[in-house]
Amino acid sequence: MTAKNEERVQALKKVDTILFDLDGTLINTIDLILESFLHTMETYYPGKYTREDVISFIGPPLSETFEKLDPMKMEEMTQTYRTFNHAKHDELVKEYEGVYETLEVLAEKGYKMAIVTTKRGDTAVKGMKLMGIDKFFDVVVSLDEVTNYKPDPEPLEKALEALGSTPEKALMVGDSKHDILGGKNTGTYTAGVAWTIQGKEALAVYEPDIMLETMEELLDYLGVNK
């Protein structure tokens, strides 16, 4: 570990606020998201999109993705996606090992925590409740509450304000470039997760302060006694 990296790691021990992305970070919605995109693509572009093709769709809001494909059908495609997504939600959403236990320890230690997501609030809460982690979060900043989404600092700043915290005491944890860049644009520390669907190496390009191989590692970086 370089001296600079060691300095970053030591600085993380002063963090008292954790901002988490939701999908692909705390709950495993990857199969649900990919299947929802594939269903939508097959509806409008039969035979043209594979699983590998739609991986790049993950991260930004649905409106941005579908507007690039066909501005005239953006709302229709979004509704097609959401109808399928809600119908298959409980069947396809899975947990990530160690997430619940890590959140439980952080809550017990008094860390301020919030969800910052680019999905709608009702869908976010649905997934959180399914995995039993909703009780750890009083603050959820979803697409419904903001004008600008990650990597714009607005949603992170809104979460920090609600928690009564500041960027220099906060860490943004996520699985996409939008999370890492959102943290950097806000002035927080940043943590990537190695289980990102885009691949650990692709996320490392954006230079998060740390890369978590497991969620439990977060406790080590924060200097938390389990």
Short mmCIF file of C-alpha atoms in Angstrom, two decimals:
data_model
loop_
_atom_site.label_atom_id
_atom_site.label_comp_id
_atom_site.label_asym_id
_atom_site.label_seq_id
_atom_site.Cartn_x
_atom_site.Cartn_y
_atom_site.Cartn_z
CA MET A 1 0.00 0.00 0.00
CA THR A 2 1.40 3.39 -0.97
CA ALA A 3 1.76 6.20 1.55
CA LYS A 4 -1.09 8.06 -0.15
CA ASN A 5 -3.38 5.04 0.06
CA GLU A 6 -2.44 4.48 3.69
CA GLU A 7 -3.35 8.10 4.38
CA ARG A 8 -6.75 7.59 2.75
CA VAL A 9 -7.43 4.48 4.79
CA GLN A 10 -6.51 6.25 8.03
CA ALA A 11 -8.80 9.15 7.08
CA LEU A 12 -11.73 6.76 6.72
CA LYS A 13 -11.59 6.07 10.43
CA LYS A 14 -12.93 9.62 10.94
CA VAL A 15 -16.00 8.94 8.80
CA ASP A 16 -19.31 8.84 10.67
CA THR A 17 -21.71 8.88 7.71
CA ILE A 18 -22.22 6.23 5.04
CA LEU A 19 -24.21 6.83 1.85
CA PHE A 20 -25.11 3.63 0.03
CA ASP A 21 -26.30 2.99 -3.47
CA LEU A 22 -28.97 0.27 -3.42
CA ASP A 23 -29.14 -1.91 -6.54
CA GLY A 24 -26.01 -3.96 -7.08
CA THR A 25 -24.53 -2.66 -3.83
CA LEU A 26 -26.78 -3.63 -0.92
CA ILE A 27 -29.31 -5.84 -2.69
CA ASN A 28 -28.72 -8.15 -5.62
CA THR A 29 -31.18 -6.90 -8.21
CA ILE A 30 -28.89 -7.63 -11.15
CA ASP A 31 -30.91 -10.55 -12.56
CA LEU A 32 -34.12 -8.56 -12.10
CA ILE A 33 -32.71 -5.49 -13.86
CA LEU A 34 -31.18 -7.44 -16.73
CA GLU A 35 -34.31 -9.52 -17.28
CA SER A 36 -36.44 -6.36 -17.20
CA PHE A 37 -34.23 -4.70 -19.80
CA LEU A 38 -34.17 -7.83 -21.96
CA HIS A 39 -37.97 -8.11 -21.80
CA THR A 40 -38.31 -4.47 -22.82
CA MET A 41 -35.77 -4.74 -25.63
CA GLU A 42 -37.39 -7.89 -26.96
CA THR A 43 -40.75 -6.10 -26.95
CA TYR A 44 -39.49 -3.16 -29.02
CA TYR A 45 -36.38 -4.54 -30.77
CA PRO A 46 -36.92 -8.32 -31.21
CA GLY A 47 -33.71 -10.32 -31.42
CA LYS A 48 -31.38 -7.31 -31.33
CA TYR A 49 -30.16 -7.21 -27.71
CA THR A 50 -28.31 -9.77 -25.58
CA ARG A 51 -27.60 -9.88 -21.84
CA GLU A 52 -24.12 -8.46 -22.50
CA ASP A 53 -25.63 -5.57 -24.48
CA VAL A 54 -27.93 -4.40 -21.70
CA ILE A 55 -25.30 -4.51 -18.94
CA SER A 56 -24.26 -1.04 -20.09
CA PHE A 57 -27.81 0.20 -19.34
CA ILE A 58 -27.29 -0.27 -15.60
CA GLY A 59 -26.63 2.89 -13.59
CA PRO A 60 -28.52 5.87 -15.01
CA PRO A 61 -32.30 6.35 -14.66
CA LEU A 62 -34.54 4.49 -17.09
CA SER A 63 -35.57 7.74 -18.75
CA GLU A 64 -31.99 8.47 -19.83
CA THR A 65 -31.46 4.98 -21.24
CA PHE A 66 -34.73 4.78 -23.15
CA GLU A 67 -34.60 8.35 -24.42
CA LYS A 68 -31.33 7.53 -26.18
CA LEU A 69 -33.02 4.57 -27.87
CA ASP A 70 -36.24 6.30 -28.91
CA PRO A 71 -37.38 9.63 -27.41
CA MET A 72 -40.89 9.12 -28.77
CA LYS A 73 -41.31 5.82 -26.93
CA MET A 74 -39.37 6.64 -23.76
CA GLU A 75 -42.42 6.69 -21.45
CA GLU A 76 -43.96 3.62 -23.05
CA MET A 77 -40.73 1.64 -22.74
CA THR A 78 -40.30 2.78 -19.15
CA GLN A 79 -43.77 1.52 -18.29
CA THR A 80 -43.10 -1.81 -20.02
CA TYR A 81 -39.92 -2.19 -17.99
CA ARG A 82 -41.57 -1.29 -14.70
CA THR A 83 -44.56 -3.57 -15.18
CA PHE A 84 -42.29 -6.57 -15.77
CA ASN A 85 -39.88 -5.48 -13.02
CA HIS A 86 -42.61 -5.22 -10.37
CA ALA A 87 -44.17 -8.53 -11.38
CA LYS A 88 -40.85 -10.40 -11.08
CA HIS A 89 -39.39 -8.40 -8.17
CA ASP A 90 -39.74 -10.81 -5.26
CA GLU A 91 -38.84 -13.80 -7.43
CA LEU A 92 -35.54 -12.42 -8.76
CA VAL A 93 -34.14 -10.14 -6.03
CA LYS A 94 -31.51 -11.81 -3.84
CA GLU A 95 -29.34 -10.82 -0.90
CA TYR A 96 -25.62 -10.20 -0.88
CA GLU A 97 -23.75 -12.12 1.78
CA GLY A 98 -22.72 -10.01 4.76
CA VAL A 99 -24.75 -6.91 3.93
CA TYR A 100 -27.38 -7.28 6.65
CA GLU A 101 -24.80 -8.09 9.31
CA THR A 102 -22.61 -5.13 8.32
CA LEU A 103 -25.51 -2.69 8.38
CA GLU A 104 -26.55 -4.07 11.76
CA VAL A 105 -23.10 -3.38 13.23
CA LEU A 106 -22.95 0.12 11.70
CA ALA A 107 -26.38 0.93 13.12
CA GLU A 108 -25.36 -0.35 16.56
CA LYS A 109 -22.22 1.82 16.45
CA GLY A 110 -24.28 4.91 15.67
CA TYR A 111 -23.22 5.60 12.09
CA LYS A 112 -25.47 7.91 10.10
CA MET A 113 -26.69 6.05 7.02
CA ALA A 114 -28.74 6.85 3.94
CA ILE A 115 -29.68 5.30 0.63
CA VAL A 116 -28.96 7.36 -2.49
CA THR A 117 -30.49 5.67 -5.54
CA THR A 118 -31.50 6.47 -9.11
CA LYS A 119 -34.64 4.35 -8.87
CA ARG A 120 -38.10 5.45 -7.75
CA GLY A 121 -38.76 5.59 -4.04
CA ASP A 122 -41.55 3.02 -3.94
CA THR A 123 -39.47 0.44 -5.80
CA ALA A 124 -36.43 1.15 -3.63
CA VAL A 125 -38.40 0.63 -0.42
CA LYS A 126 -39.95 -2.55 -1.84
CA GLY A 127 -36.49 -4.08 -2.27
CA MET A 128 -35.26 -2.85 1.09
CA LYS A 129 -38.23 -4.37 2.89
CA LEU A 130 -37.84 -7.66 1.04
CA MET A 131 -34.25 -7.94 2.30
CA GLY A 132 -35.15 -6.63 5.78
CA ILE A 133 -32.74 -3.70 5.65
CA ASP A 134 -35.33 -0.89 5.60
CA LYS A 135 -35.11 -0.57 9.39
CA PHE A 136 -31.52 0.68 9.10
CA PHE A 137 -32.42 3.71 6.97
CA ASP A 138 -34.50 6.73 7.92
CA VAL A 139 -33.21 8.63 4.90
CA VAL A 140 -33.78 7.42 1.33
CA VAL A 141 -33.03 9.85 -1.49
CA SER A 142 -34.56 8.42 -4.66
CA LEU A 143 -35.16 9.72 -8.16
CA ASP A 144 -38.45 11.22 -6.95
CA GLU A 145 -36.76 13.73 -4.64
CA VAL A 146 -34.21 15.28 -6.98
CA THR A 147 -33.94 17.27 -10.17
CA ASN A 148 -30.44 16.02 -10.95
CA TYR A 149 -29.24 12.48 -10.31
CA LYS A 150 -25.82 10.91 -9.67
CA PRO A 151 -23.11 11.79 -10.61
CA ASP A 152 -24.52 15.25 -9.89
CA PRO A 153 -23.95 16.05 -6.20
CA GLU A 154 -27.59 17.02 -5.57
CA PRO A 155 -28.84 13.66 -4.22
CA LEU A 156 -25.78 13.14 -2.03
CA GLU A 157 -25.99 16.67 -0.68
CA LYS A 158 -29.68 16.14 0.06
CA ALA A 159 -28.88 12.96 1.99
CA LEU A 160 -26.10 14.65 3.96
CA GLU A 161 -28.37 17.55 4.86
CA ALA A 162 -31.08 15.18 6.07
CA LEU A 163 -28.53 13.32 8.20
CA GLY A 164 -26.98 16.50 9.57
CA SER A 165 -23.59 15.58 8.16
CA THR A 166 -20.91 16.98 5.87
CA PRO A 167 -18.96 15.61 2.87
CA GLU A 168 -15.62 15.37 4.68
CA LYS A 169 -17.15 12.98 7.22
CA ALA A 170 -18.97 10.84 4.65
CA LEU A 171 -18.30 7.83 2.46
CA MET A 172 -20.26 6.99 -0.71
CA VAL A 173 -20.45 3.24 -1.41
CA GLY A 174 -21.59 2.00 -4.81
CA ASP A 175 -21.23 -0.34 -7.74
CA SER A 176 -21.16 2.08 -10.69
CA LYS A 177 -19.23 5.05 -12.01
CA HIS A 178 -22.24 7.24 -11.14
CA ASP A 179 -21.69 6.45 -7.45
CA ILE A 180 -17.94 7.04 -7.47
CA LEU A 181 -18.14 10.22 -9.53
CA GLY A 182 -21.12 11.39 -7.48
CA GLY A 183 -19.03 11.03 -4.33
CA LYS A 184 -16.07 12.83 -5.85
CA ASN A 185 -18.30 15.66 -7.11
CA THR A 186 -19.77 16.04 -3.62
CA GLY A 187 -16.45 15.82 -1.80
CA THR A 188 -17.03 12.56 0.07
CA TYR A 189 -14.74 9.57 0.29
CA THR A 190 -15.70 6.80 -2.13
CA ALA A 191 -15.84 3.01 -2.02
CA GLY A 192 -16.41 0.73 -4.98
CA VAL A 193 -17.72 -2.81 -4.61
CA ALA A 194 -15.86 -5.60 -6.36
CA TRP A 195 -19.11 -7.48 -7.07
CA THR A 196 -20.27 -4.86 -9.58
CA ILE A 197 -21.78 -6.37 -12.74
CA GLN A 198 -19.56 -4.15 -14.88
CA GLY A 199 -16.49 -5.75 -13.33
CA LYS A 200 -14.09 -4.64 -10.63
CA GLU A 201 -11.50 -3.41 -13.13
CA ALA A 202 -14.02 -1.21 -14.95
CA LEU A 203 -15.01 0.44 -11.67
CA ALA A 204 -11.38 0.86 -10.54
CA VAL A 205 -10.81 3.19 -13.52
CA TYR A 206 -12.76 5.87 -11.62
CA GLU A 207 -10.32 5.62 -8.70
CA PRO A 208 -12.49 5.07 -5.63
CA ASP A 209 -10.61 5.57 -2.37
CA ILE A 210 -11.14 1.91 -1.51
CA MET A 211 -12.47 -1.21 -3.25
CA LEU A 212 -14.49 -3.59 -1.10
CA GLU A 213 -14.12 -7.29 -1.84
CA THR A 214 -16.88 -8.02 0.67
CA MET A 215 -19.26 -5.72 2.52
CA GLU A 216 -17.76 -6.82 5.85
CA GLU A 217 -14.47 -5.22 4.79
CA LEU A 218 -16.14 -1.86 5.24
CA LEU A 219 -16.02 -2.38 9.00
CA ASP A 220 -12.27 -2.96 8.85
CA TYR A 221 -11.67 0.21 6.85
CA LEU A 222 -13.78 2.22 9.28
CA GLY A 223 -11.93 0.75 12.24
CA VAL A 224 -15.12 -0.72 13.68
CA ASN A 225 -14.87 -3.49 16.24
CA LYS A 226 -17.36 -6.20 15.32
#
